[in-house]
XYZ file of C-alpha atoms in Angstrom:
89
model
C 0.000 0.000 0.000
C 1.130 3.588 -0.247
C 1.812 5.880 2.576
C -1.059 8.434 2.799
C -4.166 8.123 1.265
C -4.573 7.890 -2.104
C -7.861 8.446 -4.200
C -8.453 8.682 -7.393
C -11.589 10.947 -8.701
C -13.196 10.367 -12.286
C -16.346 12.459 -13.436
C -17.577 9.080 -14.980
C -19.473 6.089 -13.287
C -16.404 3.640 -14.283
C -12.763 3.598 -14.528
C -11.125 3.107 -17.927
C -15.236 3.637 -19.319
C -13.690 3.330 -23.166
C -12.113 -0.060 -22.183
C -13.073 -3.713 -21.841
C -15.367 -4.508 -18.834
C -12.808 -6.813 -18.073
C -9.852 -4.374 -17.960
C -11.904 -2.167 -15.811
C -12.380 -4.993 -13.344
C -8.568 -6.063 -13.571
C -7.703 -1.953 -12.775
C -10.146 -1.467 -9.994
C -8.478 -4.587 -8.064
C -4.925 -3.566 -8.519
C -6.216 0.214 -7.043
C -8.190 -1.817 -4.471
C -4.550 -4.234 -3.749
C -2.272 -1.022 -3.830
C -4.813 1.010 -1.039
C -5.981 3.356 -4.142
C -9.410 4.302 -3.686
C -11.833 5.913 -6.074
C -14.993 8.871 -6.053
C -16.349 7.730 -9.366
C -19.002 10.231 -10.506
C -17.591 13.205 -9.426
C -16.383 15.785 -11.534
C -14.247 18.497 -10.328
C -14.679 21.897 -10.682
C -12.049 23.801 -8.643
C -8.861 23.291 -7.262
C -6.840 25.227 -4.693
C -4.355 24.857 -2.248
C -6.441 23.364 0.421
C -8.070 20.657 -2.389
C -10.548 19.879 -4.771
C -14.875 20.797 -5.105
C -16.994 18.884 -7.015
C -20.122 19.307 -8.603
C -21.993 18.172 -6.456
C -20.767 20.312 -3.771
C -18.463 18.090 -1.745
C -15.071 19.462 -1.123
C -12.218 16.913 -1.219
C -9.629 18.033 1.262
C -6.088 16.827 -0.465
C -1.939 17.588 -0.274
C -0.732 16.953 -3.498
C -3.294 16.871 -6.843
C -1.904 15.042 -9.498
C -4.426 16.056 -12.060
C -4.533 13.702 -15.531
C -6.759 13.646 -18.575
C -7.302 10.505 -20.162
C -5.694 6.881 -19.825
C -2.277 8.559 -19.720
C -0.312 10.500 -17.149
C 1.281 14.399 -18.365
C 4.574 14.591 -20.069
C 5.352 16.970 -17.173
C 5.348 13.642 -14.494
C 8.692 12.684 -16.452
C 10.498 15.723 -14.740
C 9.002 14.607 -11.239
C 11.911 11.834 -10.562
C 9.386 9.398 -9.533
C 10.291 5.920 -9.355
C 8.055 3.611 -11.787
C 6.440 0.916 -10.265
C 5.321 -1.632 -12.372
C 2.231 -4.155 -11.134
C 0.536 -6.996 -12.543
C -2.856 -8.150 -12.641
């Protein structure tokens, strides 16, 4: 598991909605394995320094917002130094 609490939100009502069912499943139980969890549904429409509001209302207090688009991470995580981690499902 990671240190912290991680969570990742998606405006949709499934992860990886453009993919097979069963790739969703396999993704949501590597999350679930690694401590990931998810707020499916909500879409974001701020972000400050204190963390994210949704939609609906609901503020999401957070440290760090990584903030993606799509199936792949920004170019600008390359420059971050983070250490790949590779996982299999």
């Amino acid at each position: 598991a990671l240190p912290g609490t991680v969570t990742l939100v998606d405006a949709g009502q499934h992860l990886l909605a453009n993919h097979d069912p069963a790739v969703r499943a396999a993704a949501t139980r590597v999350l679930a394995r690694l401590g990931i969890g998810t707020a499916l549904g909500a879409r974001i429409i701020g972000v400050d320094t204190r963390g994210l509001a949704t939609a609906a209302g609901a503020f999401m207090p957070a440290d760090v917002v990584v903030w993606t688009v799509g199936a792949a991470p920004s170019p600008i995580l390359a420059t971050a130094r983070l250490t790949p981690r590779m996982c299999c499902c």
